[in-house]
Tab-separated table of C-alpha atoms in Angstrom:
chain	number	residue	atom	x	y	z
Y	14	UNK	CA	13.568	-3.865	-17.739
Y	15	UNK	CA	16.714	-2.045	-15.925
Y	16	UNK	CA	20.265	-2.383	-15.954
Y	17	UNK	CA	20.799	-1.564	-12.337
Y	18	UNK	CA	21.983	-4.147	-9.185
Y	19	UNK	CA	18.421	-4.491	-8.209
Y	20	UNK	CA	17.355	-5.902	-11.829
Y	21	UNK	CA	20.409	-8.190	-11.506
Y	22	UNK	CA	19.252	-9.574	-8.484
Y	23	UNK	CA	16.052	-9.870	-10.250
Y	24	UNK	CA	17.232	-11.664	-13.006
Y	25	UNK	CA	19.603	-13.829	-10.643
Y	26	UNK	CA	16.048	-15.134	-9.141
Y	27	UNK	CA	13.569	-15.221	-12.048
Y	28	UNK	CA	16.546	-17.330	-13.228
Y	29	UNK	CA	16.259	-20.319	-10.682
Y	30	UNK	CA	11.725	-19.797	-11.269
Y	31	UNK	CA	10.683	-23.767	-12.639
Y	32	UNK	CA	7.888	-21.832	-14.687
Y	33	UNK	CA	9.971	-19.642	-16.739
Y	34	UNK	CA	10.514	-20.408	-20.069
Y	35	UNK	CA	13.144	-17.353	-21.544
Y	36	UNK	CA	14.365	-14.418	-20.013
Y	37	UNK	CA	15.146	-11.665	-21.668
Y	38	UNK	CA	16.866	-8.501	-20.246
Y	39	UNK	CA	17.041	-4.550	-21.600
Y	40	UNK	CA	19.441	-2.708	-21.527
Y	41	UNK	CA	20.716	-4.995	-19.003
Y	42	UNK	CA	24.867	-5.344	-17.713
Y	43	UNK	CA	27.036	-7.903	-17.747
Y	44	UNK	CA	25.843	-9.387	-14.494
Y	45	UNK	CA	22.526	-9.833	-15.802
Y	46	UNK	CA	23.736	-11.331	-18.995
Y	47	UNK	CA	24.722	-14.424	-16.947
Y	48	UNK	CA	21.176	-15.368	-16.464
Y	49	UNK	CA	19.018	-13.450	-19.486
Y	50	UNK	CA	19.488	-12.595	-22.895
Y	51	UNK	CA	20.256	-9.165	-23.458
Y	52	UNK	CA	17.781	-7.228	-25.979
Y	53	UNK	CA	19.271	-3.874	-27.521
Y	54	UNK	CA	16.036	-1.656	-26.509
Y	55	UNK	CA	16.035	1.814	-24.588
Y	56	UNK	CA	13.586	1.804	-21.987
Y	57	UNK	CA	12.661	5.516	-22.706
Y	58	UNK	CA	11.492	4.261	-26.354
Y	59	UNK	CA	7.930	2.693	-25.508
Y	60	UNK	CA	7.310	2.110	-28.956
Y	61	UNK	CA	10.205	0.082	-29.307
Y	62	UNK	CA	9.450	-1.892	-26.089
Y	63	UNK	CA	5.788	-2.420	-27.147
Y	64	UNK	CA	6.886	-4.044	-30.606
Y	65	UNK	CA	9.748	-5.982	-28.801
Y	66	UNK	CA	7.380	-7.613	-26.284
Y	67	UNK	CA	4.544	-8.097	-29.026
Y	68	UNK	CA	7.107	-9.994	-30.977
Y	69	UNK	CA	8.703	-11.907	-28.812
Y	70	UNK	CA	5.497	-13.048	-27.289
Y	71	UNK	CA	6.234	-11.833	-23.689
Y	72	UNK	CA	4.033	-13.502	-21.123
Y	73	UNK	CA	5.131	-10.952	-18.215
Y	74	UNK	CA	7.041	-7.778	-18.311
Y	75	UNK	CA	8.940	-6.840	-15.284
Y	76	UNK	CA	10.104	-3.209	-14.532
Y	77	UNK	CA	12.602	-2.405	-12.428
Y	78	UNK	CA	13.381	0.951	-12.085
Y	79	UNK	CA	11.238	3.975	-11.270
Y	80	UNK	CA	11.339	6.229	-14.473
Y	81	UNK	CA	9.612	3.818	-17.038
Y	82	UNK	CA	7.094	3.450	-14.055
Y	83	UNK	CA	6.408	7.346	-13.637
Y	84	UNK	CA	6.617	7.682	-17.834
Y	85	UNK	CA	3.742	5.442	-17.814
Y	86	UNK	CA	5.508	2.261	-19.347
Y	87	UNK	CA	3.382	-0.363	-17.604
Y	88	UNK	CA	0.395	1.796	-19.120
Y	89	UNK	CA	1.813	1.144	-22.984
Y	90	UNK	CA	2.664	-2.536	-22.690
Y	91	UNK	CA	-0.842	-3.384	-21.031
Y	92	UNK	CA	-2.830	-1.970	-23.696
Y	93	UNK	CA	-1.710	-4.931	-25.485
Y	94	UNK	CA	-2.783	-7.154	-23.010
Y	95	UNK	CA	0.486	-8.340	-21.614
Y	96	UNK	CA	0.741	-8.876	-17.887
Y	97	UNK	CA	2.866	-6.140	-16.299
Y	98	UNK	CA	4.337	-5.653	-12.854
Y	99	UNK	CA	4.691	-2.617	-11.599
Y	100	UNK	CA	2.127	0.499	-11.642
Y	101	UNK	CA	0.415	2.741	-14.222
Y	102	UNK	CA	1.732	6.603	-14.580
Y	103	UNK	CA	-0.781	7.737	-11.940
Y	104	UNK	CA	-0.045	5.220	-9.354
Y	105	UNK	CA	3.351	5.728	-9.347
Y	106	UNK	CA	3.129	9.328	-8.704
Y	107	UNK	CA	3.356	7.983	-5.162
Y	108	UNK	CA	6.773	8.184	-6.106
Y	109	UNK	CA	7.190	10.355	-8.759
Y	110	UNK	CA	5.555	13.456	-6.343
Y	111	UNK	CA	6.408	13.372	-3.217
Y	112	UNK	CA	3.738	16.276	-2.895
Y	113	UNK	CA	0.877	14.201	-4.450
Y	114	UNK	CA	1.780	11.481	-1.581
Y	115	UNK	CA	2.187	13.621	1.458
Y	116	UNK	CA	-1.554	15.006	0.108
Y	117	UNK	CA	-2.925	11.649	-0.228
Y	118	UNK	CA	-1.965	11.145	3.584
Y	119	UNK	CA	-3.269	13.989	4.423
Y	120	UNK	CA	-6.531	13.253	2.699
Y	121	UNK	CA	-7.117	9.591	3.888
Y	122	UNK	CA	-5.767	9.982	7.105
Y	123	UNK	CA	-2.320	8.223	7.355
Y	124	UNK	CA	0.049	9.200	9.804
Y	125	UNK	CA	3.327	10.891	8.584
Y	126	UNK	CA	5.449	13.812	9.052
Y	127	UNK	CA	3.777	17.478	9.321
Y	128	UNK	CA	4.543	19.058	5.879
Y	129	UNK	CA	4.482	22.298	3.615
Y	130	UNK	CA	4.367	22.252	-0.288
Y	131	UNK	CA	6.458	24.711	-1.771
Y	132	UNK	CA	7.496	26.059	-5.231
Y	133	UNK	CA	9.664	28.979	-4.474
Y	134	UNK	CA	12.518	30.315	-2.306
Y	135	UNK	CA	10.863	32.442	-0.245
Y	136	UNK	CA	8.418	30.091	0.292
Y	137	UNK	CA	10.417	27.937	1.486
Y	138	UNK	CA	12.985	29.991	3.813
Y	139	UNK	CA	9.170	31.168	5.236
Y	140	UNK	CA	8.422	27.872	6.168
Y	141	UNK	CA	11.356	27.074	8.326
Y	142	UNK	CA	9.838	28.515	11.238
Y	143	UNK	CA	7.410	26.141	12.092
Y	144	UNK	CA	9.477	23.184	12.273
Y	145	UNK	CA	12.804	24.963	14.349
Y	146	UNK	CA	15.932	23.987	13.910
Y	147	UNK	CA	15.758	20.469	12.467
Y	148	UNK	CA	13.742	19.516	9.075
Y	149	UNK	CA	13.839	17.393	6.289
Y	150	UNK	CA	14.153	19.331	2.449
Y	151	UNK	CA	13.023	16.927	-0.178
Y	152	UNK	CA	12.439	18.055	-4.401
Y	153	UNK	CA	9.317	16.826	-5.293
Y	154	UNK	CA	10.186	14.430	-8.291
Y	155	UNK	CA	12.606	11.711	-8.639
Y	156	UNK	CA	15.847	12.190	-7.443
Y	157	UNK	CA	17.694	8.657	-7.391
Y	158	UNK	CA	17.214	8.370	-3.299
Y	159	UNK	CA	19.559	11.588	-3.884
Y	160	UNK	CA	17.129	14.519	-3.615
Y	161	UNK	CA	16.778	14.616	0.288
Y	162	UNK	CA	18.902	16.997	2.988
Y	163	UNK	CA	17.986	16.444	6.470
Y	164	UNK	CA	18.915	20.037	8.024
Y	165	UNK	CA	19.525	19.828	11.671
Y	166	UNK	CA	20.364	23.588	11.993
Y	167	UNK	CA	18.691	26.807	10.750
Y	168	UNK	CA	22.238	27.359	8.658
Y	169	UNK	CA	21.842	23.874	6.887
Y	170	UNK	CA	18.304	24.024	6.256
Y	171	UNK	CA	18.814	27.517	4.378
Y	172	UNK	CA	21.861	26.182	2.574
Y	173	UNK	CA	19.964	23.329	1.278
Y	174	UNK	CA	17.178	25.856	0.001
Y	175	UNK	CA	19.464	28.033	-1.779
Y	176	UNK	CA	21.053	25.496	-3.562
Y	177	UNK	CA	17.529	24.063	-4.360
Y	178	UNK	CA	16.287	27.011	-6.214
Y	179	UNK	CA	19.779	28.426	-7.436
Y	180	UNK	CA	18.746	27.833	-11.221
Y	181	UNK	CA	14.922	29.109	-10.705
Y	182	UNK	CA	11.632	27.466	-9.175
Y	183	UNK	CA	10.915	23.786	-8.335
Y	184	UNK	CA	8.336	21.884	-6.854
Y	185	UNK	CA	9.424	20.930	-3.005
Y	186	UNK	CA	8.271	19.214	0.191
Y	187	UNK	CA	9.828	20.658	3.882
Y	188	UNK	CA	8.613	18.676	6.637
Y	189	UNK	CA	9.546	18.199	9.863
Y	190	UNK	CA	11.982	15.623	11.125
Y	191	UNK	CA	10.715	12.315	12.614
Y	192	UNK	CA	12.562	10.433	15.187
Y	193	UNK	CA	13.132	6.494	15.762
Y	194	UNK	CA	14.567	3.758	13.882
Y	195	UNK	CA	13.627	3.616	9.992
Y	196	UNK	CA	12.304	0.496	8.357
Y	197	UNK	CA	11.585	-0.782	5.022
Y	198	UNK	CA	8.119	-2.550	4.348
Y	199	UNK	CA	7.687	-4.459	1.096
Y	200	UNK	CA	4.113	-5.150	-0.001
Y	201	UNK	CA	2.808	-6.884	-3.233
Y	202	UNK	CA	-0.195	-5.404	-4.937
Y	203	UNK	CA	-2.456	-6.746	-7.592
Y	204	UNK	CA	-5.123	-4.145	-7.727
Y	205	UNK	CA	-6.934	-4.961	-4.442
Y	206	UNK	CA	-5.089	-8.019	-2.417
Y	207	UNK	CA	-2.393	-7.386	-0.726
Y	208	UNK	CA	0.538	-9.171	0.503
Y	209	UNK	CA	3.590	-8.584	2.657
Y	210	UNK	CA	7.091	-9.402	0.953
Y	211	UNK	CA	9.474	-9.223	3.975
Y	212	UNK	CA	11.085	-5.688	5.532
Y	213	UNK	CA	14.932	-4.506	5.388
Y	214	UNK	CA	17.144	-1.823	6.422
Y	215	UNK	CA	19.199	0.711	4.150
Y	216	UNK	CA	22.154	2.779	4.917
Y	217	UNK	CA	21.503	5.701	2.780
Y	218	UNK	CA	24.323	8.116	4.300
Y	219	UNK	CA	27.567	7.569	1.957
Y	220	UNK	CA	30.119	6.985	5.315
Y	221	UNK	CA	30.601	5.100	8.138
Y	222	UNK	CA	28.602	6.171	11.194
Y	223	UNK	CA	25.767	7.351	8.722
Y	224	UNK	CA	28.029	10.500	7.832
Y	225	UNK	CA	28.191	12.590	5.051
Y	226	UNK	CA	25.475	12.992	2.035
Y	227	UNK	CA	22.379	10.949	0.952
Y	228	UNK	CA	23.037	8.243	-2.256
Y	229	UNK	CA	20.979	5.457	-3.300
Y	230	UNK	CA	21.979	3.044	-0.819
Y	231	UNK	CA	25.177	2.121	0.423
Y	232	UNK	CA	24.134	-1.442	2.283
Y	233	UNK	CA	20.794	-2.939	3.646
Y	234	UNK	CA	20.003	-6.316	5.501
Y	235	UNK	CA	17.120	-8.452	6.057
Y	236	UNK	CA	15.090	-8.923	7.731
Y	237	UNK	CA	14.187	-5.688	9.826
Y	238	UNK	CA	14.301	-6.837	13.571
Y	239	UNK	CA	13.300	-3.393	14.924
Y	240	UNK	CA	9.841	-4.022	12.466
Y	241	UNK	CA	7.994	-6.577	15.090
Y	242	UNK	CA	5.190	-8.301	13.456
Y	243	UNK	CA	2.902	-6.117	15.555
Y	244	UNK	CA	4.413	-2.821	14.447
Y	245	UNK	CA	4.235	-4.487	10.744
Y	246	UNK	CA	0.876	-5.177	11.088
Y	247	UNK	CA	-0.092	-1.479	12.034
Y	248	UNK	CA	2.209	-0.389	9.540
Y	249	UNK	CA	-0.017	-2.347	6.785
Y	250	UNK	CA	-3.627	-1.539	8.773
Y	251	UNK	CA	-2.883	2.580	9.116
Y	252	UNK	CA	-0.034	3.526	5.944
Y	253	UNK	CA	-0.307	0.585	3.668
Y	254	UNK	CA	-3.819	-0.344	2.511
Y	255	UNK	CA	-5.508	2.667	3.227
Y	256	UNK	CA	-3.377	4.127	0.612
Y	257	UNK	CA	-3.905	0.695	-1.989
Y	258	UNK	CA	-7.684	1.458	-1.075
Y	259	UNK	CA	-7.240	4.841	-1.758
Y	260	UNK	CA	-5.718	5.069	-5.421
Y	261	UNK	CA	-8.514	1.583	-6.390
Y	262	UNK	CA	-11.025	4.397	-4.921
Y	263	UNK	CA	-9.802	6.721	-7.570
Y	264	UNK	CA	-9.628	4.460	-10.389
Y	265	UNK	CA	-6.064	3.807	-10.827
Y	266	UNK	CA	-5.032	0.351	-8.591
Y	267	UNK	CA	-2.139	-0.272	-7.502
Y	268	UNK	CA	-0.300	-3.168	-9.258
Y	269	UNK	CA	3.364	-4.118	-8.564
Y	270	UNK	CA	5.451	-3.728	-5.324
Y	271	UNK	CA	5.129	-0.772	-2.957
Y	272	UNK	CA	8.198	0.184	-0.986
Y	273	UNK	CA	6.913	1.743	2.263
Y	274	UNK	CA	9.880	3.951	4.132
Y	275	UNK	CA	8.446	4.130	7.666
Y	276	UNK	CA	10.149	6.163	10.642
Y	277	UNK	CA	9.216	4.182	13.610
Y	278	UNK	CA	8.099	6.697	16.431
Y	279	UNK	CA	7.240	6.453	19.858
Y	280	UNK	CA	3.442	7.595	18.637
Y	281	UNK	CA	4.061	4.489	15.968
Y	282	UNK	CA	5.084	3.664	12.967
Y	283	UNK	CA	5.014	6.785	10.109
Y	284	UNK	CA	5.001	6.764	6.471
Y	285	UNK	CA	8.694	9.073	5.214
Y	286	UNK	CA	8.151	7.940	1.612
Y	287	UNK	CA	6.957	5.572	-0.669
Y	288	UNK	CA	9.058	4.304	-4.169
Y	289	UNK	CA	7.015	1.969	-6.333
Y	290	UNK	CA	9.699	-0.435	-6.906
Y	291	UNK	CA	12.019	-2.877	-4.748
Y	292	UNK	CA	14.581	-0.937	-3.364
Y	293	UNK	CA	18.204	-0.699	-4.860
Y	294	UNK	CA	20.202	-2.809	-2.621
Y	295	UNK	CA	16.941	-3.816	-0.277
Y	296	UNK	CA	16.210	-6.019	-3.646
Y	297	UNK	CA	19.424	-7.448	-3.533
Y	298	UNK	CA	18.764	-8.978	0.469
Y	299	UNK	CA	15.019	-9.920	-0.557
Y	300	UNK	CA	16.020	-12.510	-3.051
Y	301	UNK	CA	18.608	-13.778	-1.596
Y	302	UNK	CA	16.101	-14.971	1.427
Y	303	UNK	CA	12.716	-15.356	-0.633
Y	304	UNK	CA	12.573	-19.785	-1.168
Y	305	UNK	CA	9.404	-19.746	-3.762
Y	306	UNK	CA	9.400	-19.186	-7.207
Y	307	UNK	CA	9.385	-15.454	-8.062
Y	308	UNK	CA	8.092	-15.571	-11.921
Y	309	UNK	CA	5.034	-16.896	-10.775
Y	310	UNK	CA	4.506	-14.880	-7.734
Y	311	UNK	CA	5.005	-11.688	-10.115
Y	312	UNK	CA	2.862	-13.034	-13.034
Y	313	UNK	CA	-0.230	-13.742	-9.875
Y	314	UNK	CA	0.336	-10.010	-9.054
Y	315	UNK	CA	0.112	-8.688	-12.693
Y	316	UNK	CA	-2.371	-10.657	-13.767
Y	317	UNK	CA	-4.999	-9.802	-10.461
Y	318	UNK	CA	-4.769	-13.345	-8.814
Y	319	UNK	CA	-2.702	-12.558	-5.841
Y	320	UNK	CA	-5.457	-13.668	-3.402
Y	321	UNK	CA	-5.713	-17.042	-4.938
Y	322	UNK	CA	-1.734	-17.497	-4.293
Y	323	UNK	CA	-0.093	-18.597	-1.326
Y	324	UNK	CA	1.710	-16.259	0.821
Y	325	UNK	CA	5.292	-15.582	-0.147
Y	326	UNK	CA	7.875	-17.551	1.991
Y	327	UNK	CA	11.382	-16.861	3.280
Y	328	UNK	CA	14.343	-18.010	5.041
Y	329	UNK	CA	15.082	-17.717	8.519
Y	330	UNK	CA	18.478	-16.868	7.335
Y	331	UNK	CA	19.545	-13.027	7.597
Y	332	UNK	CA	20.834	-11.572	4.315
Y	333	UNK	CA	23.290	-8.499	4.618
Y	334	UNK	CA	24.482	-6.621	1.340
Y	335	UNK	CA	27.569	-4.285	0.646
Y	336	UNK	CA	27.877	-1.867	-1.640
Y	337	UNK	CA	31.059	-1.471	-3.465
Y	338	UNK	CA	30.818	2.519	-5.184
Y	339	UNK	CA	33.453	3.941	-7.251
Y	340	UNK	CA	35.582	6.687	-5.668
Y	341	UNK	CA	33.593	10.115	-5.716
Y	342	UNK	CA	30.546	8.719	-5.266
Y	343	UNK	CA	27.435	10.383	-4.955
Y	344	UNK	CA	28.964	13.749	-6.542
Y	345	UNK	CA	30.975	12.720	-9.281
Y	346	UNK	CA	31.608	9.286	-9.688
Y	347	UNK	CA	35.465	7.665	-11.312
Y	348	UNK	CA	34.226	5.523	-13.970
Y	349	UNK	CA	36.328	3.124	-15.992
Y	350	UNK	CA	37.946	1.369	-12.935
Y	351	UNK	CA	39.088	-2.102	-13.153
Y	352	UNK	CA	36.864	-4.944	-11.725
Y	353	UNK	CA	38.290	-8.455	-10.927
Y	354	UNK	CA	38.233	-11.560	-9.023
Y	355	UNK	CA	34.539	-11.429	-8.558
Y	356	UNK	CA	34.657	-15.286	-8.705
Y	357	UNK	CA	36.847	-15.618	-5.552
Y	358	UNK	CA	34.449	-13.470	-3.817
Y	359	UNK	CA	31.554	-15.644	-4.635
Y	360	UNK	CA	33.625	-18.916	-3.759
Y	361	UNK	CA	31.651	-19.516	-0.158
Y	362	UNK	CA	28.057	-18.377	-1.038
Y	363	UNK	CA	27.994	-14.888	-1.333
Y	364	UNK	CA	26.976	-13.708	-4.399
Y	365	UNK	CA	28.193	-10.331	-6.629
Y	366	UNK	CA	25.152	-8.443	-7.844
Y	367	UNK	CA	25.894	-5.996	-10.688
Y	368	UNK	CA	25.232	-2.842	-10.933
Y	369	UNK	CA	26.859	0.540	-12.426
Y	370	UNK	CA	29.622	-2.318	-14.684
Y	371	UNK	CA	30.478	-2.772	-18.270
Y	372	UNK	CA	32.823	-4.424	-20.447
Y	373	UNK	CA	35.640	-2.829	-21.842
Y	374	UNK	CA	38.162	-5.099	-24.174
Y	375	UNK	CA	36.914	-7.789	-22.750
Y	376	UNK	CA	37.433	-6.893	-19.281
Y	377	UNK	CA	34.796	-5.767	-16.455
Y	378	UNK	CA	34.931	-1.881	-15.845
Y	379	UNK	CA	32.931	0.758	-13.482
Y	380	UNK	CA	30.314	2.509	-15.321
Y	381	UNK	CA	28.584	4.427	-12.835
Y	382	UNK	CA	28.248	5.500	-8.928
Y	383	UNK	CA	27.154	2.392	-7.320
Y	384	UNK	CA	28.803	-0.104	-8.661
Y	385	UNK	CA	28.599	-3.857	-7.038
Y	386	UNK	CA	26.355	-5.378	-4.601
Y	387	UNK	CA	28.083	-7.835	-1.671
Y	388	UNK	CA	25.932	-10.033	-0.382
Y	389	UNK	CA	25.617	-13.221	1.602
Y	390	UNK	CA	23.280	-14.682	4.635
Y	391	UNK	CA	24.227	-16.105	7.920
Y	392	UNK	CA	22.197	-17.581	11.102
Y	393	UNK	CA	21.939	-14.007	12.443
Y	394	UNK	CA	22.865	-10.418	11.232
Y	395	UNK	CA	26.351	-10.217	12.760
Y	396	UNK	CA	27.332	-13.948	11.149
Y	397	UNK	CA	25.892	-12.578	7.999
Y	398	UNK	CA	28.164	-9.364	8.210
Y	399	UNK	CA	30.934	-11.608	8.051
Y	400	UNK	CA	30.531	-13.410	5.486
Y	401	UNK	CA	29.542	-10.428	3.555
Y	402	UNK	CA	32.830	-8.192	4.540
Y	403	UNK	CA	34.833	-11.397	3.848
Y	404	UNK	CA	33.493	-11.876	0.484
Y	405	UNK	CA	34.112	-7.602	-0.070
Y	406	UNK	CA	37.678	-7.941	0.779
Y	407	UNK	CA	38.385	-10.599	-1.916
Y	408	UNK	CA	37.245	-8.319	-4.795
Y	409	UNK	CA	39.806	-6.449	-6.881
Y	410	UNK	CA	38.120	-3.096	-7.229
Y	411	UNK	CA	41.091	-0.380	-6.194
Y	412	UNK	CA	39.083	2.392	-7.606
Y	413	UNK	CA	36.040	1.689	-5.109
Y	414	UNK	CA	35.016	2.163	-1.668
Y	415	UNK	CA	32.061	1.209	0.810
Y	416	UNK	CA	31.372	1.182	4.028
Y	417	UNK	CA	32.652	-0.755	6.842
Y	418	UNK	CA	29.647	-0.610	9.518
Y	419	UNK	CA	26.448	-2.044	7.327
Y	420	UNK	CA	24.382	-3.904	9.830
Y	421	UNK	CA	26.317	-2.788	12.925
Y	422	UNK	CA	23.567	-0.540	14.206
Y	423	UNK	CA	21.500	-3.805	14.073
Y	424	UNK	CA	24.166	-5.501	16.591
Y	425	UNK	CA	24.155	-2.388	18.531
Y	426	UNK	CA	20.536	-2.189	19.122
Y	427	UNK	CA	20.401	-5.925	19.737
């Protein structure tokens, strides 16, 4: 279920999995119609899915995005007893309120940033105070990795506030601002066990240099050097399963993938967020470097059998991912752009993931904000960068942009 880049790169690797029989794909894009059949269904329709799935016979339903997840679509298609991956409506609150997580970590004890729930202006503008000049403003539902301003001045912080609550109140989160390199931690959840599924690194900020506003991701790699295994394995022992423990403590386990956003500090690493999905590009690196077969590993996790499957495996290659977005991006994106020679690009082993595309006459088009998804491997991250940026500049996309420095804080700090 999705239409986005991750679900492509999904699709791209449930594809290549020796146990799967058909794949099927809604509402899918033209990327993703390379390797699954296309069903007409909209994902908000649960009815719809439900019949589709009962029909068809599905044996495993994979969701990709976050709404269906936090409108309780896993919920409907299990009560017909078909193996889902991803969470119930109450577990993926973890990302669908960022309130109800930063209270969970207060509750059980995990370590992130110092926080204030707020639902008002003045509220909010009150709360500045105790954090100075820097914090972090984030509204409390989804926000497509868009709904976060990291204020480092008074000015900023009150600017961000005002244009919060300019069309009346909303639920927010303002926190202070943790310092250190972030990581990405990818664990698999089937109710109880547990399972690591390899760490990346995002470049949320739209320019170069990490300047300008938040989007969805504009480039990631993998793995995350500056995530040791030791620092992983606190990461997992103080932020991970206390929290899987936690919502199996309350009667509503944790099944699918759990996207950890840690801020690694000099006290150790620090939950920022959690989304209850791969990550949108992150996905894109993952399978390019997971080696086993990914429909079974998902069907083990839906169906409660994780522990009795072996641990996933990956290459030692580093995978680095670009991400073409059409001009205007995050505000107001120019859709309708011509897309070409995406077969040149993938001549030497990168591969084009689809995202925000559609076909128009016959010919590939933007449809959205974030539109393709670069990526290739290489021995380390800087031989991985180039192959990426080579295979970027041999797309025909005049109406897009990205970034020219993903992975160069990696060389930097190397």
């Amino acid at each position: 279920m999705g239409s986005g880049g991750r679900e492509h790169a999904l699709a791209w690797k449930l594809a290549q999995s020796p146990t799967l029989d058909t794949l099927f794909a809604a509402p899918g894009n033209p990327g993703i119609a390379e390797h699954a059949t296309i069903a007409d269904l909209d994902v908000t329709d649960h009815r719809a899915v439900v019949d589709f799935v009962r029909r068809q016979r599905i044996g495993l339903v994979v969701i990709g995005p976050e709404a269906p997840l936090v409108d309780g679509l896993a919920d409907n298609i299990r009560s017909i007893g078909v193996p889902v991956f991803g969470p119930g409506r109450e577990a993926a609150k973890l990302e669908g309120s960022k309130g109800f997580t930063k209270d969970l970590c207060a509750r059980v004890g995990i370590p992130t940033a110092r926080y204030f729930r707020v639902t008002t202006k003045d509220g909010a503008l009150a709360c500045l105070d105790d954090f100075g000049e820097r914090c972090v403003i984030k509204a409390d539902g989804l926000a497509a990795g868009k709904g976060v301003v990291v204020a480092t001045t008074r000015a900023e912080a009150e600017a961000a506030i005002a244009d919060l609550y300019a069309h009346g109140p909303v639920e927010a989160v303002i926190e202070e601002m943790l310092e250190g390199p972030e990581a990405s931690l990818f664990v698999l959840c089937d109710g109880s066990s547990s399972v690591s599924f390899g760490s990346a690194q995002d470049h949320k900020r739209v320019g170069d240099g990490d300047t300008g506003p938040n989007t969805g991701g504009m480039g990631a790699y993998s793995p995350a050097a500056v995530l040791t295994s030791a620092l992983e394995e606190q990461a997992l022992g103080e932020i991970v399963r206390p929290t899987i423990d936690a919502l199996a403590a309350a009667g509503t386990p944790y099944v699918g993938v759990l996207y950890a956003g840690l801020m690694l500090t000099t006290d150790g690493p620090k939950l920022i967020e959690y989304n209850v999905r791969f990550g949108d590009p992150e996905c894109q690196v993952l399978m390019m470097r997971y080696t086993g077969d990914l429909a079974a590993l998902l069907l083990a996790v839906a169906s409660g059998r994780l522990a009795d499957t072996p641990a996933p495996t990956f290459s030692d290659r580093v995978a680095l991912t670009v991400v073409m977005a059409a001009d205007g991006y995050p505000a107001t994106p120019r859709t309708g752009g011509a897309i070409a020679a995406i077969d040149a690009a993938e001549a030497d082993g990168a591969v084009v993931f689809q995202a925000g595309t559609a076909l128009k006459e016959g010919r590939l088009v933007s449809s959205g904000g974030r539109v393709l998804a670069v990526t290739a491997t290489g021995s380390d991250v800087a031989a991985a960068q180039r192959a990426a940026y080579a295979a970027v500049d041999k797309v025909d996309f005049p109406s897009g942009f990205f970034r020219r420095d993903i992975g160069a804080k990696a060389l930097i700090d190397g």
